[in-house]
Short mmCIF file of C-alpha atoms in Angstrom, two decimals:
data_model
loop_
_atom_site.label_atom_id
_atom_site.label_comp_id
_atom_site.label_asym_id
_atom_site.label_seq_id
_atom_site.Cartn_x
_atom_site.Cartn_y
_atom_site.Cartn_z
CA UNK A 1 -20.34 1.07 -19.57
CA UNK A 2 -22.00 4.64 -19.27
CA UNK A 3 -19.90 7.99 -19.33
CA UNK A 4 -19.02 7.11 -15.92
CA UNK A 5 -13.78 6.41 -16.27
CA UNK A 6 -13.24 2.88 -15.40
CA UNK A 7 -12.08 4.10 -11.68
CA UNK A 8 -9.33 2.15 -9.35
CA UNK A 9 -9.37 2.71 -5.64
CA UNK A 10 -6.25 2.41 -3.53
CA UNK A 11 -6.49 2.24 0.22
CA UNK A 12 -3.56 2.58 2.28
CA UNK A 13 -2.14 3.11 5.50
CA UNK A 14 0.67 5.67 5.04
CA UNK A 15 2.29 8.86 2.78
CA UNK A 16 4.38 5.96 0.99
CA UNK A 17 2.51 2.82 1.67
CA UNK A 18 1.42 3.69 -2.07
CA UNK A 19 4.61 4.16 -4.04
CA UNK A 20 6.08 0.23 -2.51
CA UNK A 21 3.01 -2.01 -3.51
CA UNK A 22 1.05 -0.18 -5.63
CA UNK A 23 3.20 2.86 -7.18
CA UNK A 24 3.44 0.98 -10.37
CA UNK A 25 -0.19 -0.08 -11.09
CA UNK A 26 -0.93 3.62 -10.25
CA UNK A 27 0.88 5.26 -12.93
CA UNK A 28 0.11 2.17 -15.37
CA UNK A 29 -3.34 2.32 -14.82
CA UNK A 30 -3.36 6.49 -15.20
CA UNK A 31 -1.43 5.94 -18.14
CA UNK A 32 -4.50 3.95 -20.34
CA UNK A 33 -6.85 6.77 -19.10
CA UNK A 34 -8.12 4.93 -16.22
CA UNK A 35 -9.60 7.31 -12.78
CA UNK A 36 -6.79 6.57 -10.52
CA UNK A 37 -8.01 7.90 -6.23
CA UNK A 38 -5.62 6.99 -3.56
CA UNK A 39 -7.06 6.59 0.05
CA UNK A 40 -4.11 7.23 2.93
CA UNK A 41 -5.71 7.10 6.12
CA UNK A 42 -2.93 9.20 8.72
CA UNK A 43 -0.70 11.21 8.83
CA UNK A 44 2.64 9.29 8.81
CA UNK A 45 2.92 11.46 11.78
CA UNK A 46 4.94 7.53 14.10
CA UNK A 47 7.12 8.68 10.50
CA UNK A 48 11.44 9.59 10.99
CA UNK A 49 11.67 13.21 11.59
CA UNK A 50 14.55 15.93 9.81
CA UNK A 51 17.36 13.89 11.11
CA UNK A 52 16.41 10.82 11.13
CA UNK A 53 15.03 11.83 14.70
CA UNK A 54 12.81 8.80 15.80
CA UNK A 55 9.83 8.71 17.40
CA UNK A 56 10.02 8.93 21.57
CA UNK A 57 13.39 11.00 20.91
CA UNK A 58 13.57 14.12 21.46
CA UNK A 59 13.16 16.95 18.47
CA UNK A 60 10.50 14.53 17.48
CA UNK A 61 7.78 16.37 16.46
CA UNK A 62 4.61 14.46 15.22
CA UNK A 63 2.56 17.24 14.01
CA UNK A 64 5.34 18.79 12.22
CA UNK A 65 6.43 15.57 11.21
CA UNK A 66 3.00 14.87 9.88
CA UNK A 67 3.04 18.31 7.36
CA UNK A 68 6.24 17.26 5.47
CA UNK A 69 4.74 13.64 5.08
CA UNK A 70 1.77 15.01 3.24
CA UNK A 71 4.04 17.44 1.47
CA UNK A 72 6.08 14.57 0.26
CA UNK A 73 2.60 12.52 -0.51
CA UNK A 74 1.38 15.32 -2.81
CA UNK A 75 5.02 14.45 -4.70
CA UNK A 76 4.54 10.87 -5.06
CA UNK A 77 0.32 11.21 -7.00
CA UNK A 78 1.63 14.58 -8.87
CA UNK A 79 4.84 11.51 -9.88
CA UNK A 80 2.85 8.50 -9.81
CA UNK A 81 -0.10 11.07 -11.89
CA UNK A 82 -2.88 10.11 -8.92
CA UNK A 83 -6.43 12.14 -10.67
CA UNK A 84 -7.73 12.06 -6.95
CA UNK A 85 -5.81 12.35 -3.75
CA UNK A 86 -8.23 11.75 -0.16
CA UNK A 87 -6.90 11.85 3.29
CA UNK A 88 -8.52 10.60 6.42
CA UNK A 89 -5.84 12.13 8.22
CA UNK A 90 -5.62 9.67 11.81
CA UNK A 91 -3.47 9.66 13.83
CA UNK A 92 -0.23 7.63 12.71
CA UNK A 93 -0.38 4.39 15.57
CA UNK A 94 3.28 3.10 15.01
CA UNK A 95 4.78 -0.10 15.25
CA UNK A 96 2.10 -3.07 16.58
CA UNK A 97 3.20 -2.88 20.50
CA UNK A 98 4.01 1.16 20.69
CA UNK A 99 2.66 2.76 23.46
CA UNK A 100 1.94 5.35 20.48
CA UNK A 101 -1.33 1.85 19.62
CA UNK A 102 -3.18 3.47 22.43
CA UNK A 103 -3.19 5.91 22.02
CA UNK A 104 -6.87 8.38 21.55
CA UNK A 105 -7.58 9.95 17.96
CA UNK A 106 -5.05 6.97 16.26
CA UNK A 107 -5.96 5.00 13.61
CA UNK A 108 -5.78 2.00 15.61
CA UNK A 109 -7.90 2.67 18.19
CA UNK A 110 -11.07 4.08 15.66
CA UNK A 111 -14.27 2.36 15.65
CA UNK A 112 -14.19 0.77 12.52
CA UNK A 113 -17.44 1.82 11.87
CA UNK A 114 -16.68 5.08 11.85
CA UNK A 115 -13.48 4.90 9.62
CA UNK A 116 -16.08 2.23 7.19
CA UNK A 117 -18.47 5.06 7.18
CA UNK A 118 -16.26 7.61 5.73
CA UNK A 119 -14.20 5.42 3.85
CA UNK A 120 -18.06 4.20 2.64
CA UNK A 121 -18.78 8.25 1.51
CA UNK A 122 -15.84 8.86 -0.34
CA UNK A 123 -16.73 5.13 -2.26
CA UNK A 124 -20.08 6.26 -2.95
CA UNK A 125 -18.51 9.61 -4.48
CA UNK A 126 -16.29 7.53 -6.73
CA UNK A 127 -18.19 4.60 -7.50
CA UNK A 128 -14.82 2.31 -8.12
CA UNK A 129 -14.49 -0.64 -10.66
CA UNK A 130 -11.99 -1.99 -8.54
CA UNK A 131 -10.18 -1.52 -5.07
CA UNK A 132 -6.58 -2.34 -3.59
CA UNK A 133 -6.03 -2.17 0.34
CA UNK A 134 -4.06 -5.07 2.14
CA UNK A 135 -5.16 -8.74 3.56
CA UNK A 136 -6.07 -9.15 7.24
CA UNK A 137 -2.51 -9.40 8.27
CA UNK A 138 -1.75 -6.10 6.89
CA UNK A 139 1.05 -8.00 4.96
CA UNK A 140 2.75 -7.53 7.83
CA UNK A 141 1.31 -7.01 10.99
CA UNK A 142 1.23 -3.54 10.98
CA UNK A 143 -1.85 -1.90 12.88
CA UNK A 144 -2.98 0.51 10.51
CA UNK A 145 -2.61 -1.55 7.79
CA UNK A 146 -4.18 -4.66 9.26
CA UNK A 147 -7.43 -1.41 10.24
CA UNK A 148 -7.27 -0.25 7.20
CA UNK A 149 -8.37 -3.86 5.37
CA UNK A 150 -10.88 -3.73 8.24
CA UNK A 151 -12.67 -0.41 7.14
CA UNK A 152 -12.23 -1.29 3.13
CA UNK A 153 -14.11 -3.93 3.43
CA UNK A 154 -17.08 -2.88 6.34
CA UNK A 155 -17.08 0.25 3.83
CA UNK A 156 -17.94 -2.17 1.04
CA UNK A 157 -20.36 -3.79 3.21
CA UNK A 158 -22.13 -0.66 3.88
CA UNK A 159 -22.52 0.10 0.19
CA UNK A 160 -24.34 -1.44 -2.51
CA UNK A 161 -20.87 -1.63 -4.43
CA UNK A 162 -19.60 -4.73 -6.30
CA UNK A 163 -15.90 -3.46 -7.36
CA UNK A 164 -13.98 -5.86 -7.94
CA UNK A 165 -11.82 -6.34 -5.20
CA UNK A 166 -7.49 -7.19 -4.36
CA UNK A 167 -5.40 -7.66 -1.42
CA UNK A 168 -1.53 -6.98 -1.56
CA UNK A 169 0.78 -9.87 -1.37
CA UNK A 170 4.61 -10.67 -2.99
CA UNK A 171 4.86 -14.35 -3.96
CA UNK A 172 7.51 -15.88 -1.91
CA UNK A 173 9.83 -17.00 -4.36
CA UNK A 174 10.05 -12.76 -4.55
CA UNK A 175 10.26 -13.05 -0.72
CA UNK A 176 13.20 -15.12 -0.75
CA UNK A 177 14.80 -13.55 -3.74
CA UNK A 178 14.51 -10.10 -2.02
CA UNK A 179 15.99 -11.14 1.33
CA UNK A 180 19.04 -12.39 -0.83
CA UNK A 181 19.31 -8.66 -2.57
CA UNK A 182 19.25 -7.05 1.08
CA UNK A 183 22.04 -8.90 2.24
CA UNK A 184 23.31 -7.42 -1.23
CA UNK A 185 23.05 -4.35 -1.27
CA UNK A 186 22.83 -3.64 3.16
CA UNK A 187 26.43 -5.12 4.40
CA UNK A 188 25.07 -3.87 8.15
CA UNK A 189 21.93 -6.28 6.99
CA UNK A 190 21.57 -8.04 10.72
CA UNK A 191 20.18 -11.37 9.96
CA UNK A 192 16.66 -11.69 12.30
CA UNK A 193 16.40 -14.34 15.07
CA UNK A 194 14.50 -16.95 14.28
CA UNK A 195 11.24 -16.31 15.48
CA UNK A 196 11.95 -13.54 13.46
CA UNK A 197 12.77 -15.32 10.23
CA UNK A 198 10.01 -17.51 10.82
CA UNK A 199 7.53 -14.54 10.97
CA UNK A 200 8.73 -13.50 7.44
CA UNK A 201 9.08 -16.56 6.42
CA UNK A 202 5.44 -16.13 6.57
CA UNK A 203 5.29 -12.90 4.77
CA UNK A 204 3.52 -12.85 1.20
CA UNK A 205 1.75 -16.90 -0.28
CA UNK A 206 3.31 -19.43 -2.41
CA UNK A 207 3.16 -18.22 -5.89
CA UNK A 208 0.59 -20.82 -7.10
CA UNK A 209 -1.52 -19.02 -5.04
CA UNK A 210 -1.80 -15.68 -6.47
CA UNK A 211 -4.05 -14.72 -8.33
CA UNK A 212 -3.27 -11.58 -10.94
CA UNK A 213 0.18 -10.43 -12.21
CA UNK A 214 0.28 -7.34 -13.19
CA UNK A 215 3.33 -6.59 -14.92
CA UNK A 216 4.34 -2.26 -14.28
CA UNK A 217 7.86 -2.42 -15.69
CA UNK A 218 7.89 -0.05 -18.12
CA UNK A 219 6.64 2.34 -14.97
CA UNK A 220 9.41 1.92 -12.51
CA UNK A 221 11.31 4.47 -12.85
CA UNK A 222 7.48 6.53 -12.07
CA UNK A 223 7.49 3.64 -8.49
CA UNK A 224 11.08 4.85 -7.91
CA UNK A 225 10.96 8.37 -8.08
CA UNK A 226 7.93 8.31 -5.76
CA UNK A 227 9.38 6.35 -3.62
CA UNK A 228 11.84 9.05 -4.03
CA UNK A 229 10.25 11.44 -2.90
CA UNK A 230 9.42 10.63 0.26
CA UNK A 231 12.73 11.59 1.33
CA UNK A 232 12.44 12.40 5.69
CA UNK A 233 11.53 8.00 5.42
CA UNK A 234 14.67 7.30 3.30
CA UNK A 235 16.61 5.50 6.61
CA UNK A 236 13.66 3.38 6.64
CA UNK A 237 13.18 2.55 2.24
CA UNK A 238 15.67 0.46 1.30
CA UNK A 239 14.06 -0.55 -1.77
CA UNK A 240 16.80 2.79 -3.10
CA UNK A 241 19.84 1.53 -2.14
CA UNK A 242 18.91 -0.27 -5.26
CA UNK A 243 19.06 1.68 -8.05
CA UNK A 244 17.02 1.79 -10.31
CA UNK A 245 17.86 -0.94 -13.01
CA UNK A 246 17.55 -4.02 -9.59
CA UNK A 247 14.72 -2.66 -8.90
CA UNK A 248 12.57 -2.49 -11.09
CA UNK A 249 13.71 -5.87 -12.02
CA UNK A 250 12.92 -6.64 -8.81
CA UNK A 251 9.32 -4.51 -8.44
CA UNK A 252 8.52 -4.41 -11.76
CA UNK A 253 5.43 -6.92 -11.44
CA UNK A 254 2.87 -6.24 -8.57
CA UNK A 255 1.23 -8.99 -7.42
CA UNK A 256 -2.73 -9.62 -5.72
CA UNK A 257 -5.14 -11.90 -4.67
CA UNK A 258 -8.67 -11.01 -5.62
CA UNK A 259 -10.84 -11.52 -3.26
CA UNK A 260 -14.09 -10.65 -4.94
CA UNK A 261 -15.09 -10.82 -8.26
CA UNK A 262 -18.68 -10.67 -10.45
CA UNK A 263 -16.53 -10.99 -14.10
CA UNK A 264 -16.20 -14.03 -13.69
CA UNK A 265 -12.66 -13.05 -15.50
CA UNK A 266 -10.27 -16.02 -15.58
CA UNK A 267 -7.70 -16.34 -12.94
CA UNK A 268 -4.60 -16.10 -12.61
CA UNK A 269 -4.78 -12.95 -14.39
CA UNK A 270 -2.56 -10.02 -15.22
CA UNK A 271 -5.30 -7.13 -15.69
CA UNK A 272 -6.95 -5.99 -12.12
CA UNK A 273 -9.74 -4.65 -14.88
CA UNK A 274 -9.58 -8.08 -16.79
CA UNK A 275 -13.55 -8.93 -17.17
CA UNK A 276 -14.40 -5.28 -17.19
CA UNK A 277 -13.14 -3.54 -20.51
#
C-alpha cells in the first residue's frame, strides 16, 4: 500500500441523494480516516422552490432552486465530513416522463460518453478504492439515477482503475418495514394503485442477494442531520417525520450489491473496504 489514503467515491444524481442512501457510510468511513469523495451529477433544479412551489408552477425558478440546493448540499457534506465535493452541474431531468427529461443540457439528454469522460477524469485524480452508485434501474427508475449508473460504469471502462464497485440497494424485508412505517407516520399516505404497488414490490432485492451490510447505527445522527440540511425539500423527505430514534432504527444499516471486485473478499461482507485493509 502506498501513502495514498483509502478512498471512497460515491456518485449521486441530486443534492440530498448522498444522505439518503450513503450518509451512513460517508460518515462512518470519514471517521475511520478514509478519504470520501462525493460526485453530484445534477443541480437539483427540479426540486421544490421556496414555500414548496413545484416545478412547472408559477414562481418556480430552477436556477434559484439550484443555487439554494447547492448551499444545502455543502451543509450536508460538512455534517457527513465529506472530504471532497465535486459537482458536474448538469440540469436536473425531473422524474421519468416529465417534459424536463427532454430539455437541452439535462443530464438525461447528455451523451453517456460525455458525462463518463468528465467522471473518468475525477476517478484518475482521486484513484478511488471503492466506488458506489445506483443499479441499472436507478433503484426506482429515476432518469438521473439511471444516467449516474451509466456514466459511472462507462467511466470505469475508460480508466485502468480496478476499485471495488457497489450499487446501492435495499433488502425486501426493509422495504416491507418501510411501508409499515410510512403508514404509521403518514396519516395522509395514500395506498398506491395495484400497478404502483407491484412496481414498489420490485424495488430492492431479496435479502439473500445482498452482498454487503454496513452497520452505520453510530452515525444515525449525522445522517439524519444531513438529510435535515436539505430543508427546502423537507416536504419530500419522509424519513425526517420519524424522529431520530426511529430513523436510526430503520436506516441504521446501509446495504449494497458488490458488482466488481479484485480482492477476493468473502461475501456477504460488512465492510466496503473488506480485502483492502
